[in-house]
Tab-separated table of C-alpha atoms in Angstrom:
chain	number	residue	atom	x	y	z
A	248	MET	CA	126.716	17.340	-28.683
A	249	THR	CA	123.757	20.025	-28.350
A	250	ASP	CA	120.247	20.040	-29.453
A	251	GLN	CA	117.676	22.851	-29.504
A	252	GLN	CA	114.446	22.713	-27.808
A	253	GLY	CA	111.995	25.586	-26.867
A	254	GLY	CA	114.565	28.155	-27.775
A	255	GLY	CA	117.289	26.770	-25.406
A	256	LEU	CA	120.257	24.348	-25.810
A	257	ILE	CA	120.297	21.026	-24.286
A	258	ASP	CA	123.621	19.178	-23.711
A	259	ARG	CA	123.543	15.570	-24.848
A	260	PRO	CA	126.290	12.961	-24.448
A	261	VAL	CA	128.033	11.941	-27.520
A	262	ALA	CA	127.600	8.187	-27.958
A	263	THR	CA	130.815	6.314	-28.356
A	264	LYS	CA	131.445	2.676	-28.867
A	265	GLU	CA	135.160	1.575	-27.880
A	266	ARG	CA	136.521	-1.674	-29.737
A	267	PRO	CA	136.237	-4.559	-27.372
A	268	THR	CA	139.702	-5.893	-26.319
A	269	LEU	CA	141.063	-8.788	-24.405
A	270	LYS	CA	140.897	-6.564	-21.376
A	271	THR	CA	137.239	-6.129	-21.926
A	272	ILE	CA	136.637	-9.887	-22.232
A	273	ALA	CA	138.735	-10.452	-19.047
A	274	PHE	CA	136.630	-7.847	-17.114
A	275	MET	CA	133.321	-9.472	-18.157
A	276	THR	CA	134.445	-12.942	-17.429
A	277	GLY	CA	136.498	-12.256	-14.223
A	278	LEU	CA	139.490	-14.046	-15.736
A	279	GLY	CA	142.888	-12.814	-16.416
A	280	ILE	CA	143.896	-11.432	-19.696
A	281	THR	CA	146.340	-14.180	-20.233
A	282	THR	CA	143.878	-16.784	-19.702
A	283	VAL	CA	141.291	-15.061	-22.058
A	284	SER	CA	143.980	-14.843	-24.749
A	285	ARG	CA	144.978	-18.593	-24.394
A	286	ALA	CA	141.342	-19.525	-24.256
A	287	LEU	CA	140.739	-17.762	-27.433
A	288	LYS	CA	143.717	-19.608	-28.970
A	289	ASP	CA	142.342	-23.038	-27.955
A	290	ALA	CA	145.232	-23.708	-25.617
A	291	PRO	CA	145.122	-27.230	-24.234
A	292	ASP	CA	145.772	-26.329	-20.646
A	293	ILE	CA	142.551	-24.319	-20.596
A	294	GLY	CA	139.433	-26.085	-19.590
A	295	ALA	CA	136.582	-26.562	-22.188
A	296	GLU	CA	133.985	-24.699	-19.914
A	297	THR	CA	136.361	-21.730	-19.578
A	298	LYS	CA	137.006	-21.610	-23.388
A	299	GLU	CA	133.357	-21.835	-24.127
A	300	ARG	CA	132.508	-18.964	-21.626
A	301	VAL	CA	135.204	-16.753	-23.052
A	302	ARG	CA	133.996	-17.376	-26.661
A	303	MET	CA	130.453	-16.675	-25.719
A	304	VAL	CA	131.352	-13.289	-24.249
A	305	ALA	CA	133.680	-12.642	-27.276
A	306	ARG	CA	131.019	-13.215	-29.759
A	307	GLN	CA	128.487	-11.144	-27.637
A	308	LEU	CA	130.881	-8.249	-27.567
A	309	GLY	CA	131.745	-8.669	-31.298
A	310	TYR	CA	135.373	-9.012	-30.463
A	311	GLN	CA	138.017	-9.242	-33.403
A	312	PRO	CA	141.665	-9.569	-32.921
A	313	ASN	CA	143.566	-6.325	-33.743
A	314	ARG	CA	145.200	-7.260	-36.906
A	315	ALA	CA	148.201	-4.644	-36.318
A	316	GLY	CA	148.813	-6.344	-32.959
A	317	VAL	CA	148.646	-9.813	-34.423
A	318	ARG	CA	151.038	-8.880	-36.904
A	319	LEU	CA	153.516	-7.398	-34.430
A	320	ARG	CA	153.352	-10.401	-32.171
A	321	THR	CA	153.336	-13.094	-34.827
A	322	GLY	CA	154.606	-11.663	-38.238
A	323	LYS	CA	151.223	-12.764	-39.694
A	324	THR	CA	148.307	-10.831	-40.922
A	325	ASN	CA	145.602	-13.579	-40.915
A	326	VAL	CA	144.456	-12.247	-44.130
A	327	ILE	CA	143.901	-14.026	-47.392
A	328	ALA	CA	143.894	-11.756	-50.398
A	329	LEU	CA	141.588	-12.573	-53.258
A	330	VAL	CA	142.471	-10.938	-56.523
A	331	LEU	CA	139.197	-10.606	-58.140
A	332	GLY	CA	138.130	-9.365	-61.541
A	333	ILE	CA	135.449	-6.620	-61.524
A	334	ASP	CA	134.581	-6.792	-65.254
A	335	GLU	CA	131.009	-7.022	-66.743
A	336	GLU	CA	129.049	-9.765	-64.999
A	337	ILE	CA	125.405	-10.570	-64.504
A	338	LEU	CA	125.278	-14.009	-62.992
A	339	GLY	CA	127.216	-13.671	-59.855
A	340	PHE	CA	130.259	-15.733	-60.687
A	341	SER	CA	132.463	-13.592	-58.394
A	342	ASN	CA	130.084	-13.654	-55.498
A	343	GLN	CA	129.748	-17.296	-55.491
A	344	MET	CA	133.403	-17.643	-55.313
A	345	VAL	CA	133.586	-15.304	-52.312
A	346	VAL	CA	130.784	-17.052	-50.463
A	347	GLY	CA	132.656	-20.516	-50.901
A	348	ILE	CA	135.982	-18.948	-49.807
A	349	SER	CA	134.302	-17.364	-46.709
A	350	GLU	CA	132.607	-20.474	-45.780
A	351	VAL	CA	136.129	-22.240	-45.142
A	352	LEU	CA	137.660	-19.185	-43.504
A	353	SER	CA	134.907	-18.756	-41.051
A	354	GLY	CA	136.375	-21.737	-39.058
A	355	THR	CA	139.921	-20.131	-39.092
A	356	PRO	CA	141.658	-17.158	-37.917
A	357	TYR	CA	141.894	-15.893	-41.490
A	358	HIS	CA	139.795	-13.130	-43.148
A	359	ILE	CA	139.301	-12.625	-46.754
A	360	VAL	CA	140.319	-9.119	-48.411
A	361	VAL	CA	139.062	-8.643	-51.907
A	362	THR	CA	141.542	-6.860	-54.210
A	363	PRO	CA	139.420	-5.723	-57.403
A	364	HIS	CA	141.035	-5.774	-60.571
A	365	ALA	CA	139.960	-4.978	-64.128
A	366	HIS	CA	141.421	-7.416	-66.777
A	367	THR	CA	142.238	-4.312	-68.954
A	368	LYS	CA	144.868	-3.228	-66.431
A	369	ASP	CA	148.247	-4.762	-65.687
A	370	PRO	CA	147.585	-7.916	-63.841
A	371	MET	CA	150.917	-7.560	-61.901
A	372	LEU	CA	149.754	-4.429	-60.032
A	373	PRO	CA	147.597	-5.949	-57.239
A	374	VAL	CA	150.083	-8.802	-56.735
A	375	ARG	CA	153.027	-6.295	-56.310
A	376	TYR	CA	150.950	-4.355	-53.896
A	377	ILE	CA	150.233	-7.244	-51.807
A	378	LEU	CA	153.860	-8.361	-51.763
A	379	GLU	CA	155.321	-4.729	-51.149
A	380	THR	CA	152.882	-4.091	-48.296
A	381	GLY	CA	153.035	-7.406	-46.633
A	382	SER	CA	149.190	-7.178	-46.322
A	383	ALA	CA	148.354	-10.823	-46.708
A	384	ASP	CA	149.507	-14.320	-45.784
A	385	GLY	CA	148.433	-15.908	-48.684
A	386	VAL	CA	147.112	-14.855	-52.310
A	387	ILE	CA	144.269	-16.298	-54.449
A	388	ILE	CA	144.517	-15.385	-58.113
A	389	SER	CA	142.479	-16.330	-61.179
A	390	ARG	CA	142.379	-15.645	-64.911
A	391	THR	CA	145.667	-17.738	-65.250
A	392	GLU	CA	147.820	-17.537	-68.342
A	393	PRO	CA	150.007	-20.551	-69.565
A	394	ASP	CA	153.052	-18.506	-68.743
A	395	ASP	CA	151.892	-16.283	-65.825
A	396	ASP	CA	154.223	-13.604	-64.369
A	397	ARG	CA	152.312	-13.399	-61.307
A	398	VAL	CA	152.880	-17.148	-60.426
A	399	ARG	CA	156.538	-16.581	-61.179
A	400	LEU	CA	156.810	-13.446	-58.799
A	401	LEU	CA	154.756	-15.243	-55.846
A	402	THR	CA	156.858	-18.474	-56.265
A	403	ASP	CA	160.179	-16.106	-56.229
A	404	GLN	CA	158.871	-14.244	-53.229
A	405	ASN	CA	158.031	-17.379	-51.226
A	406	MET	CA	154.274	-16.121	-50.943
A	407	PRO	CA	151.791	-18.989	-50.327
A	408	PHE	CA	149.187	-18.792	-53.211
A	409	VAL	CA	146.753	-20.693	-55.199
A	410	THR	CA	145.344	-20.136	-58.630
A	411	HIS	CA	141.945	-20.717	-60.038
A	412	GLY	CA	143.127	-22.312	-63.160
A	413	ARG	CA	146.372	-24.044	-64.306
A	414	THR	CA	149.511	-22.802	-65.961
A	415	ASN	CA	152.022	-24.375	-68.244
A	416	MET	CA	155.444	-22.899	-67.270
A	417	GLY	CA	157.257	-25.810	-65.346
A	418	ILE	CA	156.430	-24.358	-61.890
A	419	VAL	CA	154.571	-26.828	-59.581
A	420	HIS	CA	151.887	-24.705	-57.610
A	421	PRO	CA	148.526	-25.251	-56.033
A	422	TYR	CA	145.495	-24.800	-58.113
A	423	HIS	CA	141.940	-25.621	-58.462
A	424	ASP	CA	140.258	-25.687	-62.061
A	425	PHE	CA	137.287	-26.734	-64.099
A	426	ASP	CA	137.634	-29.315	-66.804
A	427	ASN	CA	136.784	-27.131	-69.629
A	428	GLU	CA	138.199	-29.694	-72.223
A	429	ALA	CA	135.554	-32.114	-70.977
A	430	PHE	CA	132.978	-29.328	-71.145
A	431	ALA	CA	133.691	-28.347	-74.924
A	432	PHE	CA	133.950	-32.120	-75.909
A	433	GLY	CA	130.769	-32.831	-74.225
A	434	ALA	CA	129.038	-29.887	-75.659
A	435	VAL	CA	129.711	-30.958	-79.119
A	436	GLU	CA	128.585	-34.440	-78.537
A	437	ARG	CA	125.275	-33.164	-77.349
A	438	LEU	CA	124.800	-30.886	-80.289
A	439	VAL	CA	125.675	-33.631	-82.779
A	440	ARG	CA	123.108	-35.992	-80.977
A	441	ARG	CA	120.573	-33.414	-81.793
A	442	GLY	CA	121.432	-33.343	-85.445
A	443	ARG	CA	123.671	-30.302	-85.413
A	444	LYS	CA	126.774	-30.324	-87.704
A	445	ARG	CA	127.951	-26.723	-87.967
A	446	ILE	CA	129.025	-25.418	-84.677
A	447	ALA	CA	130.413	-22.079	-83.497
A	448	LEU	CA	132.341	-21.515	-80.273
A	449	LEU	CA	132.034	-18.514	-78.095
A	450	PRO	CA	135.331	-19.004	-76.215
A	451	PRO	CA	137.395	-17.491	-73.386
A	452	PRO	CA	140.038	-14.990	-74.434
A	453	SER	CA	143.012	-16.621	-76.222
A	454	LYS	CA	145.553	-15.405	-73.679
A	455	LEU	CA	144.076	-17.469	-70.754
A	456	THR	CA	145.145	-21.061	-70.207
A	457	TYR	CA	141.465	-22.324	-70.160
A	458	TYR	CA	141.004	-21.179	-73.743
A	459	GLN	CA	143.463	-23.809	-74.685
A	460	HIS	CA	141.689	-26.426	-72.721
A	461	THR	CA	138.310	-25.323	-74.252
A	462	PHE	CA	139.459	-25.151	-77.741
A	463	ASP	CA	141.293	-28.560	-77.593
A	464	GLY	CA	138.056	-30.060	-76.286
A	465	PHE	CA	136.056	-28.518	-79.025
A	466	MET	CA	138.321	-29.553	-81.675
A	467	ARG	CA	138.602	-33.109	-80.368
A	468	GLY	CA	134.711	-33.098	-80.352
A	469	LEU	CA	134.380	-31.863	-83.909
A	470	LYS	CA	136.698	-34.627	-85.202
A	471	ALA	CA	135.242	-37.437	-82.997
A	472	PHE	CA	131.578	-36.637	-84.060
A	473	GLY	CA	131.976	-35.534	-87.464
A	474	ALA	CA	131.145	-31.780	-87.159
A	475	GLU	CA	132.698	-28.714	-88.541
A	476	GLU	CA	133.545	-25.417	-86.902
A	477	VAL	CA	131.880	-22.087	-87.916
A	478	PRO	CA	134.252	-19.153	-87.060
A	479	LEU	CA	132.818	-16.744	-84.524
A	480	HIS	CA	135.388	-13.725	-84.103
A	481	ILE	CA	134.684	-12.633	-80.579
A	482	ASN	CA	135.229	-13.993	-77.029
A	483	ILE	CA	133.447	-13.877	-73.648
A	484	ASP	CA	135.579	-10.848	-72.440
A	485	ALA	CA	133.891	-8.515	-74.997
A	486	PRO	CA	131.088	-6.316	-73.833
A	487	LEU	CA	127.718	-8.000	-73.885
A	488	ALA	CA	126.231	-5.856	-76.459
A	489	GLN	CA	129.051	-6.458	-78.744
A	490	ILE	CA	128.497	-10.241	-78.221
A	491	ARG	CA	124.884	-9.696	-78.902
A	492	THR	CA	125.703	-7.834	-82.284
A	493	SER	CA	128.216	-10.299	-83.418
A	494	VAL	CA	126.013	-13.370	-82.961
A	495	GLN	CA	123.194	-11.498	-84.552
A	496	GLN	CA	125.268	-10.887	-87.638
A	497	LEU	CA	126.551	-14.380	-87.892
A	498	MET	CA	123.040	-15.700	-87.589
A	499	SER	CA	121.738	-13.515	-90.141
A	500	GLY	CA	124.249	-14.363	-92.851
A	501	PRO	CA	124.612	-17.378	-95.276
A	502	ASP	CA	127.086	-19.367	-93.043
A	503	ALA	CA	124.878	-19.283	-89.815
A	504	PRO	CA	125.786	-22.155	-87.584
A	505	ASP	CA	123.068	-24.795	-86.291
A	506	GLY	CA	124.892	-25.104	-82.927
A	507	LEU	CA	126.539	-22.558	-80.503
A	508	ILE	CA	128.797	-23.225	-77.476
A	509	SER	CA	129.201	-20.547	-74.874
A	510	SER	CA	131.890	-20.575	-72.269
A	511	SER	CA	129.904	-18.414	-69.796
A	512	GLY	CA	126.363	-17.938	-68.712
A	513	SER	CA	126.478	-14.143	-69.135
A	514	SER	CA	127.702	-14.440	-72.814
A	515	ALA	CA	124.952	-17.140	-73.349
A	516	ILE	CA	122.325	-14.550	-72.415
A	517	ALA	CA	123.799	-12.017	-74.926
A	518	ALA	CA	124.090	-14.685	-77.475
A	519	ASN	CA	120.569	-15.720	-77.233
A	520	ALA	CA	119.487	-12.049	-77.635
A	521	GLY	CA	121.439	-11.920	-80.843
A	522	ILE	CA	119.969	-15.269	-82.129
A	523	GLU	CA	116.483	-13.801	-81.514
A	524	ALA	CA	117.371	-10.372	-83.054
A	525	ALA	CA	118.198	-12.513	-86.242
A	526	GLY	CA	114.661	-13.914	-86.162
A	527	LYS	CA	115.706	-17.311	-85.050
A	528	ARG	CA	115.153	-19.205	-81.817
A	529	VAL	CA	117.233	-21.650	-79.627
A	530	GLY	CA	115.759	-25.091	-80.005
A	531	HIS	CA	114.388	-24.566	-83.575
A	532	GLU	CA	117.003	-23.309	-86.092
A	533	LEU	CA	119.808	-24.088	-83.855
A	534	ASP	CA	120.749	-25.338	-80.324
A	535	LEU	CA	122.860	-23.517	-77.664
A	536	VAL	CA	125.087	-25.023	-75.095
A	537	ALA	CA	126.407	-22.921	-72.237
A	538	LYS	CA	128.537	-23.245	-69.076
A	539	GLN	CA	127.153	-21.485	-66.049
A	540	GLY	CA	128.071	-20.679	-62.494
A	541	THR	CA	124.472	-19.822	-61.416
A	542	PRO	CA	121.658	-22.231	-62.511
A	543	ILE	CA	119.548	-19.421	-64.088
A	544	LEU	CA	119.667	-20.162	-67.835
A	545	HIS	CA	116.693	-22.460	-68.019
A	546	TRP	CA	114.502	-19.539	-66.570
A	547	ILE	CA	115.602	-17.265	-69.475
A	548	ARG	CA	115.346	-19.986	-72.398
A	549	PRO	CA	114.452	-23.664	-71.087
A	550	GLU	CA	115.885	-24.951	-74.439
A	551	ILE	CA	119.297	-23.970	-73.531
A	552	ILE	CA	121.665	-26.972	-72.774
A	553	SER	CA	123.530	-25.963	-69.798
A	554	VAL	CA	126.370	-27.384	-67.728
A	555	TYR	CA	127.128	-26.291	-64.212
A	556	GLU	CA	130.383	-25.150	-62.938
A	557	ASP	CA	130.020	-25.108	-59.014
A	558	VAL	CA	131.909	-21.732	-58.371
A	559	ARG	CA	131.078	-21.754	-54.807
A	560	GLN	CA	132.760	-25.100	-54.349
A	561	SER	CA	135.693	-23.750	-56.357
A	562	GLY	CA	136.057	-21.112	-53.676
A	563	ARG	CA	136.163	-23.604	-50.906
A	564	GLU	CA	138.853	-25.705	-52.516
A	565	LEU	CA	140.991	-22.407	-53.354
A	566	ALA	CA	140.635	-21.554	-49.514
A	567	LYS	CA	141.424	-24.882	-48.340
A	568	ALA	CA	144.469	-24.994	-50.644
A	569	VAL	CA	145.935	-21.611	-49.859
A	570	ILE	CA	145.629	-22.425	-46.019
A	571	ALA	CA	147.302	-25.726	-46.496
A	572	ARG	CA	150.205	-24.073	-48.352
A	573	ILE	CA	150.563	-21.416	-45.619
A	574	ASP	CA	150.902	-24.372	-43.349
A	575	GLY	CA	153.742	-25.935	-45.540
A	576	VAL	CA	151.767	-28.584	-47.351
A	577	ASP	CA	153.612	-29.531	-50.723
A	578	PRO	CA	152.046	-27.837	-53.772
A	579	GLU	CA	151.731	-30.909	-55.647
A	580	LEU	CA	149.261	-32.135	-53.030
A	581	LEU	CA	147.071	-29.057	-53.585
A	582	GLN	CA	145.955	-29.528	-57.116
A	583	SER	CA	142.340	-30.389	-58.021
A	584	ILE	CA	139.984	-30.346	-60.916
A	585	SER	CA	136.186	-30.422	-60.843
A	586	GLU	CA	134.269	-32.163	-63.584
A	587	PRO	CA	131.204	-30.644	-65.590
A	588	ARG	CA	127.786	-31.384	-64.172
A	589	TRP	CA	125.336	-31.594	-67.064
A	590	GLU	CA	121.688	-30.251	-66.479
C-alpha cells in the first residue's frame, strides 16, 4: 500500500490477519498439534490444567474450527439450520427465539445458521436447499401445518429436526409448542368475567396447526361461558395496516364486539389503532386480550389483558431437542408444550 506525503510516495505494509489454526495454538502454548486438538475436544487423557491453558489461548486468538475441515474428517458440519420467517414483525419474536437457541448452542460445538424465508414463498425451498447441500446436521422449522410436507421430507431423509408447533399426520417427531388452546379458552374466560359477551377473534392463518388449537379453545370458551362470536374476516398474517382498517370497520359498524382476542402482539397494536380510529377505547367500550412474546403491550395501552409466550425459552427447548435428536434420542421423548403465563 502507498500513501502520499509532501509530494512523495511512502510504502506502507498491508495489514493482514491470518485465521488462527491448531498450529497457531500449538506454537503459542509450546504443545504438539495433536495435544492441542485433543485438549479442545476434552479428551480424558489430557490434564485439566493443559486443557484450560489451550482453551484460554484459543479464546484469546479467536480460534474457531474450520468447518470444511471438520466436515471432511467427521462428516458433520456442526451447524443447526433455523428456517425463520422474515415477515412483518415489530415485537422481536424471531430475535428472542434466536437468542434462546444461541444460549444453548454456546456450550456445544454447534453454530446456528439462519435461513430466512417469507411465508408467501414455497416453504419447501429452504428445506430442500439444506438437504441438497448437506449444510447442516439438524434443522429447526416453524409455522407447522397439520399435514406438513417439510416434516415428511426431513423424516424420509433421516435428517434430525424439531418443529416449533405440532402436526397431525401420523409422524412422531420432536416439537416444542405453546398451548394456544389454553390461551384462547382463558382469554374468553377473562373477557366474560368483565361482562363481555360478544367476542371477536383475530386468529392465526387457517393453514397452520395452531389455528385449529386456537379456534378450538375459543369455541370451547364461548360455549362454557355463554358468549357469542362476532366474525372478523382477517388473520394475523395480514399487513398491519390492513388489520387496523378491518378492526376500525368492524368497530364502526352496528355489530361491533365488546371483546377482542389477538393471537399476536403486533396484531394487537394494529387492532388497538383500529379501535381508537373508530372513536372507541380499550377498557371502555370493549376489552382486548393479546398474546405477546415481548412484554411491551402494557406500555402502549395498560388496559390490554396480555398473556406471555416465552419465545426465548421456546428457542432453548428447540435447540436442546434438535441436539438430542442428532445424538439419537427417540423423538417421542423430545416433545414439550409450554403453558400461558397471564400477566
